[in-house]
């Protein structure tokens, strides 16, 4: 079985892609898997580190604000389509899978032109332009939210949920043990702040504004700053003995298990992890993403009481009070935990592999 997986750009695309690849390998150890990503993006490092081969395309996203810059983008798209055509022809896969991100468009387009079946894994509650364009010729669209019949052919939609990293579910420590392992007081509440793989300035500024109230409530903070502005925010954290700030958290399984409350962006992958683990969360959706899909993701949870949502523009002013209210109320945290757990879809990677095998055999 030869499988082509394309997409990436952020952890939210890469982790599901790797989860699907790992599930294929568990089921079919002899399967040959090739990834295609965007040159210069994080998948070009993460995928080889996970043991898979990857090819890169010189593709870039469209600049919606400065339209004159898109001449260069169109040139890169043309070169990417040519390279994608060669990759698809030479690898000759049984199926091509798109997980979102810049590279998935050219690869799936060329696969469809050659009559190779394609499968789309749409992580968000509001799909991007690329997946909408590819969907009519896709054999299946695996989704994590209801209501996507507005955008995709209803008969090809399969509700699988989003694949999450297996190590997150396999952590066997108690919350107290995980806190101790991370160097925190196991008896005190712990807030976990994650702004995404690259960080998020507004989330970090809102967390900085919340430091006094976290200390006042006797709680602790594990703060993943991301790369951008990391030195500044680590310096801000250094004056507080209840705070640990790092650019990147390597043991997310321990961090999630230890957390009593999470503050996060609203990327689809992160939300799926929070649902599987049943974590009470305050979501601050990024306004800087295509189709404003993070706000749609956050609203899908906040509208049913499964999360609290604060808009990016209100985060610095509103986050301290929201954190204080949830630290004060165990009942509120339990209610959020129960409702977000009720939205979880387990074994998503296995369900997607079931569909892949079905399509190939058919």
PDB file of N, CA and C in Angstrom, residues 249-323:
ATOM      1  N   UNK A 249       6.977  23.205  25.450  1.00  0.00           N
ATOM      2  CA  UNK A 249       6.791  22.146  26.446  1.00  0.00           C
ATOM      3  C   UNK A 249       6.967  20.805  25.748  1.00  0.00           C
ATOM      4  N   UNK A 250       7.999  20.068  26.159  1.00  0.00           N
ATOM      5  CA  UNK A 250       8.277  18.793  25.501  1.00  0.00           C
ATOM      6  C   UNK A 250       7.347  17.682  25.990  1.00  0.00           C
ATOM      7  N   UNK A 251       6.941  17.725  27.256  1.00  0.00           N
ATOM      8  CA  UNK A 251       6.084  16.672  27.798  1.00  0.00           C
ATOM      9  C   UNK A 251       4.662  17.201  27.967  1.00  0.00           C
ATOM     10  N   UNK A 252       3.974  17.350  26.826  1.00  0.00           N
ATOM     11  CA  UNK A 252       2.595  17.838  26.893  1.00  0.00           C
ATOM     12  C   UNK A 252       1.684  16.844  27.604  1.00  0.00           C
ATOM     13  N   UNK A 253       2.035  15.561  27.583  1.00  0.00           N
ATOM     14  CA  UNK A 253       1.224  14.582  28.304  1.00  0.00           C
ATOM     15  C   UNK A 253       1.196  14.893  29.794  1.00  0.00           C
ATOM     16  N   UNK A 254       2.364  15.246  30.354  1.00  0.00           N
ATOM     17  CA  UNK A 254       2.431  15.606  31.779  1.00  0.00           C
ATOM     18  C   UNK A 254       1.750  16.951  32.030  1.00  0.00           C
ATOM     19  N   UNK A 255       1.973  17.915  31.130  1.00  0.00           N
ATOM     20  CA  UNK A 255       1.411  19.256  31.319  1.00  0.00           C
ATOM     21  C   UNK A 255      -0.112  19.211  31.346  1.00  0.00           C
ATOM     22  N   UNK A 256      -0.709  18.509  30.393  1.00  0.00           N
ATOM     23  CA  UNK A 256      -2.168  18.388  30.369  1.00  0.00           C
ATOM     24  C   UNK A 256      -2.674  17.652  31.606  1.00  0.00           C
ATOM     25  N   UNK A 257      -2.002  16.549  31.960  1.00  0.00           N
ATOM     26  CA  UNK A 257      -2.462  15.763  33.111  1.00  0.00           C
ATOM     27  C   UNK A 257      -2.402  16.589  34.407  1.00  0.00           C
ATOM     28  N   UNK A 258      -1.405  17.458  34.527  1.00  0.00           N
ATOM     29  CA  UNK A 258      -1.224  18.241  35.745  1.00  0.00           C
ATOM     30  C   UNK A 258      -2.194  19.419  35.843  1.00  0.00           C
ATOM     31  N   UNK A 259      -2.673  19.916  34.702  1.00  0.00           N
ATOM     32  CA  UNK A 259      -3.421  21.177  34.678  1.00  0.00           C
ATOM     33  C   UNK A 259      -4.815  21.060  35.290  1.00  0.00           C
ATOM     34  N   UNK A 260      -5.166  22.050  36.115  1.00  0.00           N
ATOM     35  CA  UNK A 260      -6.535  22.187  36.628  1.00  0.00           C
ATOM     36  C   UNK A 260      -7.367  23.101  35.727  1.00  0.00           C
ATOM     37  N   UNK A 261      -6.678  23.980  34.979  1.00  0.00           N
ATOM     38  CA  UNK A 261      -7.333  24.923  34.078  1.00  0.00           C
ATOM     39  C   UNK A 261      -6.365  25.238  32.945  1.00  0.00           C
ATOM     40  N   UNK A 262      -6.879  25.304  31.714  1.00  0.00           N
ATOM     41  CA  UNK A 262      -6.044  25.580  30.545  1.00  0.00           C
ATOM     42  C   UNK A 262      -6.495  26.882  29.899  1.00  0.00           C
ATOM     43  N   UNK A 263      -5.516  27.685  29.466  1.00  0.00           N
ATOM     44  CA  UNK A 263      -5.773  28.871  28.637  1.00  0.00           C
ATOM     45  C   UNK A 263      -5.117  28.596  27.294  1.00  0.00           C
ATOM     46  N   UNK A 264      -5.866  28.732  26.207  1.00  0.00           N
ATOM     47  CA  UNK A 264      -5.333  28.270  24.924  1.00  0.00           C
ATOM     48  C   UNK A 264      -5.936  29.029  23.750  1.00  0.00           C
ATOM     49  N   UNK A 265      -5.214  29.023  22.631  1.00  0.00           N
ATOM     50  CA  UNK A 265      -5.796  29.347  21.346  1.00  0.00           C
ATOM     51  C   UNK A 265      -6.816  28.272  20.999  1.00  0.00           C
ATOM     52  N   UNK A 266      -7.519  28.440  19.886  1.00  0.00           N
ATOM     53  CA  UNK A 266      -8.621  27.533  19.549  1.00  0.00           C
ATOM     54  C   UNK A 266      -8.359  26.760  18.264  1.00  0.00           C
ATOM     55  N   UNK A 267      -7.099  26.330  18.085  1.00  0.00           N
ATOM     56  CA  UNK A 267      -6.795  25.464  16.956  1.00  0.00           C
ATOM     57  C   UNK A 267      -7.526  24.137  17.096  1.00  0.00           C
ATOM     58  N   UNK A 268      -7.883  23.548  15.963  1.00  0.00           N
ATOM     59  CA  UNK A 268      -8.698  22.334  15.986  1.00  0.00           C
ATOM     60  C   UNK A 268      -8.007  21.179  16.699  1.00  0.00           C
ATOM     61  N   UNK A 269      -6.696  21.025  16.454  1.00  0.00           N
ATOM     62  CA  UNK A 269      -5.978  19.926  17.091  1.00  0.00           C
ATOM     63  C   UNK A 269      -5.952  20.062  18.599  1.00  0.00           C
ATOM     64  N   UNK A 270      -5.693  21.278  19.076  1.00  0.00           N
ATOM     65  CA  UNK A 270      -5.674  21.520  20.517  1.00  0.00           C
ATOM     66  C   UNK A 270      -7.039  21.251  21.135  1.00  0.00           C
ATOM     67  N   UNK A 271      -8.103  21.701  20.479  1.00  0.00           N
ATOM     68  CA  UNK A 271      -9.450  21.468  20.997  1.00  0.00           C
ATOM     69  C   UNK A 271      -9.744  19.967  21.088  1.00  0.00           C
ATOM     70  N   UNK A 272      -9.339  19.207  20.088  1.00  0.00           N
ATOM     71  CA  UNK A 272      -9.566  17.760  20.130  1.00  0.00           C
ATOM     72  C   UNK A 272      -8.821  17.123  21.301  1.00  0.00           C
ATOM     73  N   UNK A 273      -7.607  17.600  21.562  1.00  0.00           N
ATOM     74  CA  UNK A 273      -6.851  17.085  22.714  1.00  0.00           C
ATOM     75  C   UNK A 273      -7.563  17.412  24.024  1.00  0.00           C
ATOM     76  N   UNK A 274      -8.051  18.638  24.142  1.00  0.00           N
ATOM     77  CA  UNK A 274      -8.761  19.052  25.355  1.00  0.00           C
ATOM     78  C   UNK A 274     -10.049  18.252  25.548  1.00  0.00           C
ATOM     79  N   UNK A 275     -10.729  17.926  24.446  1.00  0.00           N
ATOM     80  CA  UNK A 275     -11.955  17.122  24.532  1.00  0.00           C
ATOM     81  C   UNK A 275     -11.643  15.702  25.020  1.00  0.00           C
ATOM     82  N   UNK A 276     -10.620  15.091  24.432  1.00  0.00           N
ATOM     83  CA  UNK A 276     -10.230  13.728  24.813  1.00  0.00           C
ATOM     84  C   UNK A 276      -9.837  13.674  26.286  1.00  0.00           C
ATOM     85  N   UNK A 277      -9.130  14.716  26.759  1.00  0.00           N
ATOM     86  CA  UNK A 277      -8.612  14.720  28.133  1.00  0.00           C
ATOM     87  C   UNK A 277      -9.581  15.353  29.131  1.00  0.00           C
ATOM     88  N   UNK A 278     -10.653  15.978  28.631  1.00  0.00           N
ATOM     89  CA  UNK A 278     -11.661  16.551  29.518  1.00  0.00           C
ATOM     90  C   UNK A 278     -11.163  17.723  30.339  1.00  0.00           C
ATOM     91  N   UNK A 279     -10.445  18.646  29.714  1.00  0.00           N
ATOM     92  CA  UNK A 279      -9.837  19.753  30.451  1.00  0.00           C
ATOM     93  C   UNK A 279     -10.691  21.027  30.387  1.00  0.00           C
ATOM     94  N   UNK A 280     -10.981  21.647  31.536  1.00  0.00           N
ATOM     95  CA  UNK A 280     -11.656  22.952  31.515  1.00  0.00           C
ATOM     96  C   UNK A 280     -10.745  23.993  30.876  1.00  0.00           C
ATOM     97  N   UNK A 281     -11.299  24.782  29.965  1.00  0.00           N
ATOM     98  CA  UNK A 281     -10.434  25.656  29.173  1.00  0.00           C
ATOM     99  C   UNK A 281     -11.086  27.004  28.926  1.00  0.00           C
ATOM    100  N   UNK A 282     -10.229  28.026  28.869  1.00  0.00           N
ATOM    101  CA  UNK A 282     -10.593  29.354  28.379  1.00  0.00           C
ATOM    102  C   UNK A 282      -9.945  29.493  27.008  1.00  0.00           C
ATOM    103  N   UNK A 283     -10.751  29.642  25.976  1.00  0.00           N
ATOM    104  CA  UNK A 283     -10.251  29.730  24.609  1.00  0.00           C
ATOM    105  C   UNK A 283     -10.164  31.191  24.167  1.00  0.00           C
ATOM    106  N   UNK A 284      -9.012  31.545  23.573  1.00  0.00           N
ATOM    107  CA  UNK A 284      -8.806  32.880  23.005  1.00  0.00           C
ATOM    108  C   UNK A 284      -8.495  32.675  21.526  1.00  0.00           C
ATOM    109  N   UNK A 285      -9.514  32.637  20.659  1.00  0.00           N
ATOM    110  CA  UNK A 285      -9.262  32.324  19.248  1.00  0.00           C
ATOM    111  C   UNK A 285      -8.405  33.376  18.557  1.00  0.00           C
ATOM    112  N   UNK A 286      -7.512  32.904  17.710  1.00  0.00           N
ATOM    113  CA  UNK A 286      -6.676  33.826  16.943  1.00  0.00           C
ATOM    114  C   UNK A 286      -7.499  34.498  15.864  1.00  0.00           C
ATOM    115  N   UNK A 287      -7.354  35.813  15.692  1.00  0.00           N
ATOM    116  CA  UNK A 287      -8.058  36.507  14.612  1.00  0.00           C
ATOM    117  C   UNK A 287      -7.262  36.488  13.309  1.00  0.00           C
ATOM    118  N   UNK A 288      -6.064  35.912  13.342  1.00  0.00           N
ATOM    119  CA  UNK A 288      -5.147  36.000  12.199  1.00  0.00           C
ATOM    120  C   UNK A 288      -5.071  34.704  11.404  1.00  0.00           C
ATOM    121  N   UNK A 289      -6.193  33.989  11.300  1.00  0.00           N
ATOM    122  CA  UNK A 289      -6.209  32.731  10.554  1.00  0.00           C
ATOM    123  C   UNK A 289      -7.266  32.800   9.460  1.00  0.00           C
ATOM    124  N   UNK A 290      -7.044  31.996   8.419  1.00  0.00           N
ATOM    125  CA  UNK A 290      -7.963  32.007   7.274  1.00  0.00           C
ATOM    126  C   UNK A 290      -9.374  31.638   7.700  1.00  0.00           C
ATOM    127  N   UNK A 291     -10.338  32.320   7.138  1.00  0.00           N
ATOM    128  CA  UNK A 291     -11.774  32.076   7.363  1.00  0.00           C
ATOM    129  C   UNK A 291     -12.199  32.285   8.825  1.00  0.00           C
ATOM    130  N   UNK A 292     -11.314  32.887   9.649  1.00  0.00           N
ATOM    131  CA  UNK A 292     -11.629  33.086  11.075  1.00  0.00           C
ATOM    132  C   UNK A 292     -12.051  31.764  11.739  1.00  0.00           C
ATOM    133  N   UNK A 293     -11.400  30.647  11.314  1.00  0.00           N
ATOM    134  CA  UNK A 293     -11.883  29.335  11.745  1.00  0.00           C
ATOM    135  C   UNK A 293     -11.699  29.080  13.235  1.00  0.00           C
ATOM    136  N   UNK A 294     -10.715  29.748  13.889  1.00  0.00           N
ATOM    137  CA  UNK A 294     -10.560  29.506  15.332  1.00  0.00           C
ATOM    138  C   UNK A 294     -11.755  30.034  16.120  1.00  0.00           C
ATOM    139  N   UNK A 295     -12.300  31.163  15.697  1.00  0.00           N
ATOM    140  CA  UNK A 295     -13.496  31.664  16.396  1.00  0.00           C
ATOM    141  C   UNK A 295     -14.659  30.696  16.209  1.00  0.00           C
ATOM    142  N   UNK A 296     -14.820  30.159  15.008  1.00  0.00           N
ATOM    143  CA  UNK A 296     -15.888  29.178  14.776  1.00  0.00           C
ATOM    144  C   UNK A 296     -15.676  27.938  15.654  1.00  0.00           C
ATOM    145  N   UNK A 297     -14.404  27.485  15.764  1.00  0.00           N
ATOM    146  CA  UNK A 297     -14.104  26.333  16.626  1.00  0.00           C
ATOM    147  C   UNK A 297     -14.492  26.622  18.068  1.00  0.00           C
ATOM    148  N   UNK A 298     -14.087  27.805  18.553  1.00  0.00           N
ATOM    149  CA  UNK A 298     -14.352  28.163  19.949  1.00  0.00           C
ATOM    150  C   UNK A 298     -15.844  28.302  20.220  1.00  0.00           C
ATOM    151  N   UNK A 299     -16.558  28.880  19.271  1.00  0.00           N
ATOM    152  CA  UNK A 299     -18.004  29.052  19.455  1.00  0.00           C
ATOM    153  C   UNK A 299     -18.734  27.711  19.485  1.00  0.00           C
ATOM    154  N   UNK A 300     -18.223  26.730  18.747  1.00  0.00           N
ATOM    155  CA  UNK A 300     -18.846  25.403  18.760  1.00  0.00           C
ATOM    156  C   UNK A 300     -18.822  24.810  20.163  1.00  0.00           C
ATOM    157  N   UNK A 301     -17.823  25.182  20.977  1.00  0.00           N
ATOM    158  CA  UNK A 301     -17.737  24.699  22.365  1.00  0.00           C
ATOM    159  C   UNK A 301     -18.437  25.646  23.336  1.00  0.00           C
ATOM    160  N   UNK A 302     -18.160  26.942  23.215  1.00  0.00           N
ATOM    161  CA  UNK A 302     -18.703  27.889  24.194  1.00  0.00           C
ATOM    162  C   UNK A 302     -20.227  27.966  24.117  1.00  0.00           C
ATOM    163  N   UNK A 303     -20.784  27.730  22.931  1.00  0.00           N
ATOM    164  CA  UNK A 303     -22.240  27.828  22.763  1.00  0.00           C
ATOM    165  C   UNK A 303     -22.987  26.728  23.521  1.00  0.00           C
ATOM    166  N   UNK A 304     -22.285  25.633  23.858  1.00  0.00           N
ATOM    167  CA  UNK A 304     -22.926  24.552  24.614  1.00  0.00           C
ATOM    168  C   UNK A 304     -22.328  24.430  26.020  1.00  0.00           C
ATOM    169  N   UNK A 305     -21.606  25.457  26.459  1.00  0.00           N
ATOM    170  CA  UNK A 305     -21.067  25.472  27.815  1.00  0.00           C
ATOM    171  C   UNK A 305     -19.892  24.544  28.035  1.00  0.00           C
ATOM    172  N   UNK A 306     -19.192  24.148  26.932  1.00  0.00           N
ATOM    173  CA  UNK A 306     -18.058  23.231  27.058  1.00  0.00           C
ATOM    174  C   UNK A 306     -16.720  23.962  27.157  1.00  0.00           C
ATOM    175  N   UNK A 307     -16.745  25.277  27.072  1.00  0.00           N
ATOM    176  CA  UNK A 307     -15.537  26.097  27.196  1.00  0.00           C
ATOM    177  C   UNK A 307     -15.961  27.533  27.432  1.00  0.00           C
ATOM    178  N   UNK A 308     -15.055  28.340  27.961  1.00  0.00           N
ATOM    179  CA  UNK A 308     -15.252  29.791  28.026  1.00  0.00           C
ATOM    180  C   UNK A 308     -14.474  30.400  26.866  1.00  0.00           C
ATOM    181  N   UNK A 309     -15.031  31.406  26.247  1.00  0.00           N
ATOM    182  CA  UNK A 309     -14.366  32.055  25.116  1.00  0.00           C
ATOM    183  C   UNK A 309     -14.195  33.541  25.396  1.00  0.00           C
ATOM    184  N   UNK A 310     -12.993  34.054  25.104  1.00  0.00           N
ATOM    185  CA  UNK A 310     -12.710  35.484  25.165  1.00  0.00           C
ATOM    186  C   UNK A 310     -12.119  35.879  23.816  1.00  0.00           C
ATOM    187  N   UNK A 311     -12.665  36.894  23.171  1.00  0.00           N
ATOM    188  CA  UNK A 311     -12.121  37.348  21.897  1.00  0.00           C
ATOM    189  C   UNK A 311     -10.737  37.947  22.094  1.00  0.00           C
ATOM    190  N   UNK A 312      -9.915  37.839  21.077  1.00  0.00           N
ATOM    191  CA  UNK A 312      -8.533  38.297  21.152  1.00  0.00           C
ATOM    192  C   UNK A 312      -8.435  39.753  21.601  1.00  0.00           C
ATOM    193  N   UNK A 313      -9.316  40.610  21.077  1.00  0.00           N
ATOM    194  CA  UNK A 313      -9.246  42.045  21.400  1.00  0.00           C
ATOM    195  C   UNK A 313      -9.585  42.339  22.858  1.00  0.00           C
ATOM    196  N   UNK A 314     -10.278  41.397  23.514  1.00  0.00           N
ATOM    197  CA  UNK A 314     -10.681  41.596  24.912  1.00  0.00           C
ATOM    198  C   UNK A 314      -9.810  40.832  25.903  1.00  0.00           C
ATOM    199  N   UNK A 315      -8.821  40.081  25.398  1.00  0.00           N
ATOM    200  CA  UNK A 315      -8.128  39.108  26.243  1.00  0.00           C
ATOM    201  C   UNK A 315      -7.370  39.740  27.404  1.00  0.00           C
ATOM    202  N   UNK A 316      -6.606  40.782  27.131  1.00  0.00           N
ATOM    203  CA  UNK A 316      -5.789  41.377  28.196  1.00  0.00           C
ATOM    204  C   UNK A 316      -6.674  41.936  29.309  1.00  0.00           C
ATOM    205  N   UNK A 317      -7.791  42.544  28.943  1.00  0.00           N
ATOM    206  CA  UNK A 317      -8.685  43.131  29.941  1.00  0.00           C
ATOM    207  C   UNK A 317      -9.518  42.084  30.676  1.00  0.00           C
ATOM    208  N   UNK A 318      -9.907  41.023  29.982  1.00  0.00           N
ATOM    209  CA  UNK A 318     -10.904  40.102  30.542  1.00  0.00           C
ATOM    210  C   UNK A 318     -10.347  38.812  31.132  1.00  0.00           C
ATOM    211  N   UNK A 319      -9.164  38.386  30.691  1.00  0.00           N
ATOM    212  CA  UNK A 319      -8.666  37.082  31.139  1.00  0.00           C
ATOM    213  C   UNK A 319      -8.442  36.994  32.655  1.00  0.00           C
ATOM    214  N   UNK A 320      -7.861  38.022  33.310  1.00  0.00           N
ATOM    215  CA  UNK A 320      -7.628  37.870  34.755  1.00  0.00           C
ATOM    216  C   UNK A 320      -8.893  37.538  35.537  1.00  0.00           C
ATOM    217  N   UNK A 321     -10.001  38.218  35.257  1.00  0.00           N
ATOM    218  CA  UNK A 321     -11.250  37.957  35.985  1.00  0.00           C
ATOM    219  C   UNK A 321     -11.799  36.566  35.679  1.00  0.00           C
ATOM    220  N   UNK A 322     -11.664  36.116  34.410  1.00  0.00           N
ATOM    221  CA  UNK A 322     -12.161  34.788  34.033  1.00  0.00           C
ATOM    222  C   UNK A 322     -11.358  33.694  34.732  1.00  0.00           C
ATOM    223  N   UNK A 323     -10.036  33.869  34.795  1.00  0.00           N
ATOM    224  CA  UNK A 323      -9.195  32.902  35.510  1.00  0.00           C
ATOM    225  C   UNK A 323      -9.563  32.874  36.988  1.00  0.00           C
TER     226      UNK A 323
END
